[in-house]
Amino acid sequence: MRIGKTKLYAASVAALTLAALTTVASPATAEPPPNGTAEVIAFAGSDTTEDVLDALTTAYRGNTAANPDGDNTVNIPVQAEAGSPAFNVPAQGACTSARNYVHKLEANQPSTYPAPNGSTDGKNALQGNAPFPSDNLTTGCIDGGRSSSGPSRNDPATFEYYAYALDAVSWAHYETSAAPASLSEAEIQGIYDCTYTNWNQVGGEDAPIHRYIPQSGSGTRSFFIGTVLAGAEPSTACGPVTEIQEHDGRAVPTGDRYNAILPYSVAQWVAQANNVVDDKRGTVVVGHQENAAGVQNPVSGPDGNGKYTPDTGIVTEDSEFLGVRYVYNVLDSRIPSYGQALRFAGQDGSGPGYLCDGNSQVTGILTDYGFSPLEPDPITGEACRLS
């Protein structure tokens, strides 16, 4: 099904014109049948969904009912740190040579390729845009882009965005901080546009506010600016806004944490707190938001077992919480293995793929990693949203 005109949808496409949206919303064909060939289906891009897609691709590889061909679904890590071990994707079909993905700065070595870092990178790699290999449309060495942001007016008409879960992006601070426990939407925006430069102006301690934002190309960055900041780029009139790797609270210097504000994915915070992924929080806590529904905390827990979850009463498709978003896999119908990528990550009215049929294996993994699963359509059974 296509996404309805909910509050969430309106916010996620606020930067698009109607014409641009209809350009990128090309319909998928029916889900292809198994083709009897084991293929490598590789995904790359967003840091936000890297870990959950790693779990989902692993589960699919071992699910013979959903994956009778034995396709090898591969999830390329972002390689955010130089010196990370190279990640190998084996050759298959049109992709005739194995590829070793490394940090961008190290990709000038023989047989190495830059690992996409962020949603924009994933989509650029899918199209074969520089600095990624230009032959991808014919080789299909990358078959899908992980994205935490929705369609762009610059996308080709052959792009298909399959939203398969909900996340929320909130402002965050550290356990020992000058920040208050909650901020209103206007206060978050005012901090980043330089209206407020001291925490005591928004109910906190007397301390200057130091602003952080995810790295260029991050889907979380573009979503935070486009939605939480209402489309306004952070102002530098009151000082710089420091770029850091998204969802990594360790990246803020220890001496600056008392003053800091930074965006953070609720799903990433929950997964890190639950130790299903590396804990990168560095004592970051998710801030509460004051809105029409009152003061809202998008994180629930810990429960009796010490487990956290997203608050499913807040992280919903019609939420009042400014920052709820879909997360996507992006497919391109020009890629040689498009049909088999669609079996894993796509759908249409006559056949939802593995991530889109509401099966319990997928919903369990999404919940463990801090995402809210989408409700399947009661008629078609489709649990993804195609935009």
Short mmCIF file of C-alpha atoms in Angstrom, two decimals:
data_model
loop_
_atom_site.label_atom_id
_atom_site.label_comp_id
_atom_site.label_asym_id
_atom_site.label_seq_id
_atom_site.Cartn_x
_atom_site.Cartn_y
_atom_site.Cartn_z
CA MET A 1 0.00 0.00 0.00
CA ARG A 2 1.11 3.55 -0.45
CA ILE A 3 1.58 5.76 2.57
CA GLY A 4 -1.56 7.67 3.54
CA LYS A 5 -1.58 11.40 4.17
CA THR A 6 -0.96 11.03 7.91
CA LYS A 7 0.90 13.54 10.07
CA LEU A 8 3.99 11.38 9.74
CA TYR A 9 3.77 11.24 5.96
CA ALA A 10 3.17 14.98 5.70
CA ALA A 11 6.23 15.68 7.85
CA SER A 12 8.48 13.21 6.06
CA VAL A 13 7.80 14.71 2.62
CA ALA A 14 7.47 18.36 3.65
CA ALA A 15 10.48 19.28 1.53
CA LEU A 16 9.00 17.76 -1.62
CA THR A 17 6.56 19.20 -4.10
CA LEU A 18 3.64 17.04 -5.14
CA ALA A 19 5.13 16.73 -8.59
CA ALA A 20 8.43 15.51 -7.20
CA LEU A 21 6.70 12.96 -5.03
CA THR A 22 4.69 11.46 -7.86
CA THR A 23 7.85 11.25 -9.93
CA VAL A 24 9.60 8.98 -7.44
CA ALA A 25 6.56 6.87 -6.57
CA SER A 26 6.90 4.32 -9.36
CA PRO A 27 4.85 1.19 -8.72
CA ALA A 28 6.54 -2.17 -8.24
CA THR A 29 5.69 -5.18 -10.33
CA ALA A 30 4.29 -8.30 -8.71
CA GLU A 31 6.69 -10.09 -6.41
CA PRO A 32 8.79 -12.35 -8.66
CA PRO A 33 8.80 -16.10 -8.05
CA PRO A 34 11.99 -17.92 -7.01
CA ASN A 35 14.31 -18.13 -10.01
CA GLY A 36 16.25 -21.24 -9.00
CA THR A 37 19.54 -19.34 -8.72
CA ALA A 38 21.37 -18.45 -5.51
CA GLU A 39 22.26 -14.77 -5.83
CA VAL A 40 24.14 -12.28 -3.67
CA ILE A 41 21.82 -9.43 -2.66
CA ALA A 42 23.84 -6.63 -1.05
CA PHE A 43 22.57 -3.62 0.91
CA ALA A 44 24.51 -0.54 2.08
CA GLY A 45 23.92 2.95 3.44
CA SER A 46 22.31 4.17 6.65
CA ASP A 47 24.01 3.69 10.00
CA THR A 48 20.59 3.88 11.70
CA THR A 49 19.37 0.63 10.17
CA GLU A 50 22.70 -1.14 9.66
CA ASP A 51 22.37 -3.34 12.74
CA VAL A 52 18.72 -4.29 12.36
CA LEU A 53 19.19 -5.09 8.67
CA ASP A 54 22.18 -7.21 9.57
CA ALA A 55 19.90 -9.30 11.79
CA LEU A 56 17.15 -9.39 9.15
CA THR A 57 19.47 -10.42 6.30
CA THR A 58 20.95 -13.14 8.51
CA ALA A 59 17.49 -14.47 9.37
CA TYR A 60 16.47 -14.47 5.70
CA ARG A 61 19.53 -16.44 4.64
CA GLY A 62 18.51 -19.23 7.01
CA ASN A 63 14.77 -19.17 6.24
CA THR A 64 14.32 -21.79 3.53
CA ALA A 65 10.56 -21.22 3.27
CA ALA A 66 10.96 -17.49 2.53
CA ASN A 67 14.23 -17.92 0.62
CA PRO A 68 14.01 -21.20 -1.32
CA ASP A 69 16.72 -20.12 -3.77
CA GLY A 70 19.23 -19.72 -0.95
CA ASP A 71 19.99 -16.11 -1.89
CA ASN A 72 22.90 -14.69 0.07
CA THR A 73 21.62 -11.41 1.55
CA VAL A 74 24.63 -9.31 2.53
CA ASN A 75 24.68 -6.17 4.68
CA ILE A 76 27.70 -3.90 4.11
CA PRO A 77 28.76 -1.99 7.28
CA VAL A 78 29.34 1.75 7.10
CA GLN A 79 33.06 1.47 8.02
CA ALA A 80 32.88 4.78 9.89
CA GLU A 81 36.35 4.33 11.39
CA ALA A 82 39.58 4.17 9.40
CA GLY A 83 41.42 0.91 9.97
CA SER A 84 38.26 -1.20 10.19
CA PRO A 85 38.67 -4.68 8.70
CA ALA A 86 37.65 -4.84 5.04
CA PHE A 87 34.19 -6.30 4.42
CA ASN A 88 34.09 -8.78 1.54
CA VAL A 89 31.11 -9.23 -0.76
CA PRO A 90 31.56 -12.28 -3.01
CA ALA A 91 31.09 -12.20 -6.77
CA GLN A 92 27.90 -13.51 -8.39
CA GLY A 93 25.96 -13.15 -11.61
CA ALA A 94 26.43 -9.72 -13.16
CA CYS A 95 28.79 -8.70 -10.34
CA THR A 96 31.75 -10.67 -11.64
CA SER A 97 34.40 -9.81 -9.04
CA ALA A 98 34.46 -9.90 -5.26
CA ARG A 99 34.58 -6.47 -3.61
CA ASN A 100 36.26 -5.43 -0.39
CA TYR A 101 34.54 -2.45 1.24
CA VAL A 102 36.70 -0.21 3.42
CA HIS A 103 36.66 3.28 4.91
CA LYS A 104 36.43 5.92 2.17
CA LEU A 105 39.92 7.24 2.87
CA GLU A 106 41.37 3.78 2.34
CA ALA A 107 39.51 2.91 -0.86
CA ASN A 108 42.34 3.86 -3.21
CA GLN A 109 44.06 0.53 -2.61
CA PRO A 110 43.79 -2.29 -5.20
CA SER A 111 40.49 -4.21 -5.10
CA THR A 112 38.97 -1.96 -2.43
CA TYR A 113 35.81 0.14 -2.64
CA PRO A 114 34.45 2.91 -0.41
CA ALA A 115 31.80 1.65 2.01
CA PRO A 116 28.71 3.89 1.83
CA ASN A 117 28.27 5.80 5.12
CA GLY A 118 24.75 7.17 5.46
CA SER A 119 21.50 7.16 3.51
CA THR A 120 22.71 9.46 0.75
CA ASP A 121 25.82 7.37 0.21
CA GLY A 122 23.71 4.21 0.00
CA LYS A 123 21.50 5.71 -2.68
CA ASN A 124 24.47 7.13 -4.58
CA ALA A 125 26.14 3.72 -4.54
CA LEU A 126 22.94 2.14 -5.82
CA GLN A 127 23.00 4.48 -8.83
CA GLY A 128 26.76 4.33 -9.32
CA ASN A 129 27.33 8.00 -8.49
CA ALA A 130 30.83 9.15 -7.49
CA PRO A 131 32.76 8.32 -5.37
CA PHE A 132 31.22 4.88 -5.79
CA PRO A 133 31.85 2.56 -8.76
CA SER A 134 30.01 3.83 -11.82
CA ASP A 135 29.14 0.37 -13.14
CA ASN A 136 26.62 -0.53 -10.43
CA LEU A 137 23.54 -0.27 -12.64
CA THR A 138 24.93 -3.00 -14.89
CA THR A 139 26.76 -5.11 -12.29
CA GLY A 140 24.35 -4.81 -9.36
CA CYS A 141 27.18 -5.25 -6.87
CA ILE A 142 24.97 -3.22 -4.51
CA ASP A 143 21.28 -4.13 -4.82
CA GLY A 144 19.61 -1.91 -2.23
CA GLY A 145 20.17 1.22 -0.16
CA ARG A 146 19.46 1.46 3.55
CA SER A 147 17.79 4.81 4.19
CA SER A 148 16.44 6.59 7.24
CA SER A 149 15.07 9.42 5.10
CA GLY A 150 12.33 9.36 2.49
CA PRO A 151 12.17 10.22 -1.21
CA SER A 152 14.13 13.14 -2.65
CA ARG A 153 13.26 15.25 -5.66
CA ASN A 154 16.65 14.22 -7.09
CA ASP A 155 15.85 10.50 -7.10
CA PRO A 156 15.48 8.68 -10.41
CA ALA A 157 11.99 7.49 -11.31
CA THR A 158 13.19 3.91 -10.97
CA PHE A 159 13.74 4.24 -7.19
CA GLU A 160 11.24 2.49 -4.90
CA TYR A 161 11.23 3.26 -1.17
CA TYR A 162 9.88 0.45 1.02
CA ALA A 163 9.22 1.63 4.57
CA TYR A 164 9.22 -1.39 6.87
CA ALA A 165 9.31 0.04 10.42
CA LEU A 166 9.07 3.18 12.55
CA ASP A 167 11.82 4.97 14.43
CA ALA A 168 11.84 8.29 16.25
CA VAL A 169 14.53 10.95 16.33
CA SER A 170 14.75 13.07 19.43
CA TRP A 171 17.14 15.53 20.93
CA ALA A 172 19.50 13.99 23.47
CA HIS A 173 21.75 15.08 26.32
CA TYR A 174 24.10 13.39 28.77
CA GLU A 175 23.26 12.06 32.24
CA THR A 176 25.32 14.85 33.78
CA SER A 177 24.17 17.87 31.82
CA ALA A 178 23.07 21.49 32.05
CA ALA A 179 20.04 20.60 29.90
CA PRO A 180 16.51 20.24 31.30
CA ALA A 181 14.69 16.91 31.04
CA SER A 182 12.28 18.19 28.37
CA LEU A 183 12.18 20.73 25.56
CA SER A 184 9.33 21.98 23.41
CA GLU A 185 9.44 21.80 19.62
CA ALA A 186 10.01 25.57 19.50
CA GLU A 187 12.87 25.34 22.00
CA ILE A 188 14.65 22.60 20.03
CA GLN A 189 14.32 24.72 16.89
CA GLY A 190 15.40 27.85 18.78
CA ILE A 191 18.58 26.18 20.00
CA TYR A 192 19.62 25.32 16.48
CA ASP A 193 18.67 28.71 15.01
CA CYS A 194 20.58 30.59 17.76
CA THR A 195 17.51 32.02 19.51
CA TYR A 196 18.70 30.22 22.64
CA THR A 197 22.40 29.99 23.38
CA ASN A 198 22.39 29.20 27.11
CA TRP A 199 20.65 26.29 28.81
CA ASN A 200 19.15 28.64 31.43
CA GLN A 201 17.00 30.20 28.67
CA VAL A 202 15.09 26.90 28.29
CA GLY A 203 14.88 25.77 31.92
CA GLY A 204 18.36 24.34 32.39
CA GLU A 205 21.53 25.40 34.19
CA ASP A 206 23.62 28.48 33.44
CA ALA A 207 25.89 27.04 30.76
CA PRO A 208 26.42 27.73 27.05
CA ILE A 209 24.76 25.29 24.65
CA HIS A 210 27.08 23.37 22.36
CA ARG A 211 25.29 21.94 19.33
CA TYR A 212 26.11 18.71 17.50
CA ILE A 213 24.66 17.16 14.36
CA PRO A 214 25.27 13.93 12.38
CA GLN A 215 27.79 13.76 9.58
CA SER A 216 27.03 15.02 6.07
CA GLY A 217 25.06 12.47 4.04
CA SER A 218 23.30 11.06 7.11
CA GLY A 219 19.60 10.36 6.68
CA THR A 220 19.11 11.20 10.36
CA ARG A 221 20.71 14.58 9.75
CA SER A 222 18.47 15.40 6.78
CA PHE A 223 15.39 14.15 8.62
CA PHE A 224 16.24 16.10 11.79
CA ILE A 225 16.72 19.31 9.79
CA GLY A 226 13.74 18.74 7.49
CA THR A 227 11.27 17.71 10.20
CA VAL A 228 12.38 18.52 13.75
CA LEU A 229 13.94 21.84 12.69
CA ALA A 230 11.08 22.53 10.22
CA GLY A 231 13.46 22.68 7.26
CA ALA A 232 15.81 25.34 8.67
CA GLU A 233 19.52 24.61 8.45
CA PRO A 234 21.26 25.18 11.81
CA SER A 235 22.54 28.72 12.10
CA THR A 236 26.22 29.41 12.70
CA ALA A 237 25.56 32.97 13.92
CA CYS A 238 26.17 31.85 17.52
CA GLY A 239 29.03 29.49 16.77
CA PRO A 240 29.73 26.28 14.89
CA VAL A 241 27.56 23.17 14.81
CA THR A 242 29.94 20.24 15.17
CA GLU A 243 29.52 17.19 12.93
CA ILE A 244 29.86 13.74 14.51
CA GLN A 245 29.09 10.18 13.47
CA GLU A 246 25.37 9.63 14.02
CA HIS A 247 24.15 7.71 17.09
CA ASP A 248 27.56 7.66 18.73
CA GLY A 249 27.54 9.51 22.03
CA ARG A 250 31.23 8.68 22.52
CA ALA A 251 32.06 11.11 19.70
CA VAL A 252 31.38 14.17 21.86
CA PRO A 253 34.50 15.04 23.90
CA THR A 254 34.05 14.19 27.58
CA GLY A 255 34.74 17.77 28.63
CA ASP A 256 31.92 19.07 26.40
CA ARG A 257 29.16 16.67 27.40
CA TYR A 258 27.76 18.90 30.14
CA ASN A 259 26.93 21.52 27.48
CA ALA A 260 25.98 19.30 24.54
CA ILE A 261 22.79 18.67 22.58
CA LEU A 262 22.67 16.12 19.76
CA PRO A 263 20.04 14.24 17.72
CA TYR A 264 19.72 10.52 18.46
CA SER A 265 17.68 7.67 17.03
CA VAL A 266 15.37 6.10 19.61
CA ALA A 267 15.82 2.70 17.95
CA GLN A 268 19.59 3.01 18.11
CA TRP A 269 19.44 4.13 21.75
CA VAL A 270 17.18 1.19 22.67
CA ALA A 271 19.29 -1.37 20.80
CA GLN A 272 22.46 -0.03 22.40
CA ALA A 273 20.88 -0.01 25.87
CA ASN A 274 19.71 -3.60 25.36
CA ASN A 275 23.21 -4.64 24.22
CA VAL A 276 22.01 -6.21 20.98
CA VAL A 277 24.51 -3.87 19.30
CA ASP A 278 27.66 -2.12 20.51
CA ASP A 279 26.78 0.40 23.21
CA LYS A 280 27.95 3.74 21.81
CA ARG A 281 25.81 5.95 24.06
CA GLY A 282 28.58 7.28 26.27
CA THR A 283 25.92 8.14 28.94
CA VAL A 284 23.60 9.81 26.41
CA VAL A 285 19.94 9.85 27.42
CA VAL A 286 16.98 10.59 25.16
CA GLY A 287 15.34 13.93 25.89
CA HIS A 288 11.61 14.33 26.45
CA GLN A 289 9.46 16.50 24.20
CA GLU A 290 6.69 18.91 25.18
CA ASN A 291 3.92 19.03 22.58
CA ALA A 292 0.13 19.08 22.25
CA ALA A 293 -0.07 15.69 23.97
CA GLY A 294 1.96 16.86 26.98
CA VAL A 295 5.50 15.83 27.94
CA GLN A 296 6.35 12.69 25.98
CA ASN A 297 9.22 10.24 26.43
CA PRO A 298 9.54 7.98 23.37
CA VAL A 299 11.46 5.32 25.36
CA SER A 300 9.82 2.83 27.73
CA GLY A 301 11.70 0.90 30.39
CA PRO A 302 13.57 -0.65 31.79
CA ASP A 303 11.19 -3.52 32.47
CA GLY A 304 11.75 -6.21 35.09
CA ASN A 305 14.43 -7.78 32.90
CA GLY A 306 16.23 -4.49 32.33
CA LYS A 307 14.96 -4.25 28.76
CA TYR A 308 13.99 -1.02 26.98
CA THR A 309 11.52 -0.60 24.11
CA PRO A 310 10.17 2.30 22.07
CA ASP A 311 6.92 3.57 23.57
CA THR A 312 4.43 2.14 21.07
CA GLY A 313 1.82 4.66 22.19
CA ILE A 314 4.12 7.46 21.01
CA VAL A 315 6.10 5.92 18.13
CA THR A 316 3.06 5.50 15.86
CA GLU A 317 2.12 6.54 12.34
CA ASP A 318 -0.25 9.25 13.62
CA SER A 319 1.96 10.42 16.48
CA GLU A 320 2.02 13.91 18.00
CA PHE A 321 5.73 13.38 18.67
CA LEU A 322 7.79 15.49 16.28
CA GLY A 323 10.43 13.12 15.00
CA VAL A 324 8.64 9.84 14.29
CA ARG A 325 9.80 8.53 10.93
CA TYR A 326 9.71 5.57 8.62
CA VAL A 327 12.91 3.69 7.83
CA TYR A 328 13.33 2.33 4.32
CA ASN A 329 15.07 0.02 1.96
CA VAL A 330 15.51 1.63 -1.45
CA LEU A 331 15.43 -0.56 -4.57
CA ASP A 332 16.15 0.41 -8.17
CA SER A 333 14.30 -1.51 -10.87
CA ARG A 334 17.31 -1.17 -13.23
CA ILE A 335 19.53 -3.41 -11.06
CA PRO A 336 20.07 -6.95 -12.47
CA SER A 337 18.97 -8.68 -9.24
CA TYR A 338 16.03 -6.33 -8.67
CA GLY A 339 13.47 -9.16 -8.69
CA GLN A 340 15.22 -11.12 -5.96
CA ALA A 341 15.87 -7.97 -3.92
CA LEU A 342 12.13 -7.33 -4.17
CA ARG A 343 11.42 -10.81 -2.75
CA PHE A 344 13.37 -9.80 0.36
CA ALA A 345 12.56 -6.12 0.85
CA GLY A 346 9.56 -5.17 -1.33
CA GLN A 347 5.92 -5.83 -2.08
CA ASP A 348 2.92 -5.04 -4.17
CA GLY A 349 -0.76 -5.85 -3.82
CA SER A 350 -0.31 -9.41 -5.05
CA GLY A 351 2.72 -10.47 -3.05
CA PRO A 352 4.56 -8.96 -0.07
CA GLY A 353 8.18 -9.99 0.33
CA TYR A 354 9.86 -11.24 3.49
CA LEU A 355 10.20 -7.86 5.24
CA CYS A 356 6.69 -6.83 4.20
CA ASP A 357 4.38 -9.73 5.07
CA GLY A 358 4.07 -9.10 8.83
CA ASN A 359 5.71 -12.40 9.79
CA SER A 360 6.64 -12.94 13.43
CA GLN A 361 10.34 -13.49 12.70
CA VAL A 362 10.66 -9.98 11.26
CA THR A 363 8.48 -8.24 13.88
CA GLY A 364 10.43 -9.90 16.69
CA ILE A 365 13.76 -8.69 15.28
CA LEU A 366 12.43 -5.15 14.73
CA THR A 367 11.23 -4.93 18.33
CA ASP A 368 14.51 -6.26 19.72
CA TYR A 369 16.36 -3.55 17.82
CA GLY A 370 14.13 -0.72 19.03
CA PHE A 371 11.86 -0.26 15.98
CA SER A 372 8.07 -0.32 15.92
CA PRO A 373 6.74 -2.76 13.28
CA LEU A 374 4.11 -1.51 10.84
CA GLU A 375 0.61 -2.94 10.95
CA PRO A 376 -0.21 -5.22 7.98
CA ASP A 377 -3.06 -4.22 5.70
CA PRO A 378 -6.07 -6.36 6.76
CA ILE A 379 -6.91 -7.20 3.13
CA THR A 380 -3.57 -7.56 1.33
CA GLY A 381 -1.38 -8.50 4.29
CA GLU A 382 1.21 -5.92 3.18
CA ALA A 383 3.14 -4.47 6.11
CA CYS A 384 5.39 -2.08 4.17
CA ARG A 385 4.55 1.37 2.85
CA LEU A 386 5.65 2.12 -0.71
CA SER A 387 6.42 5.79 -1.38
#
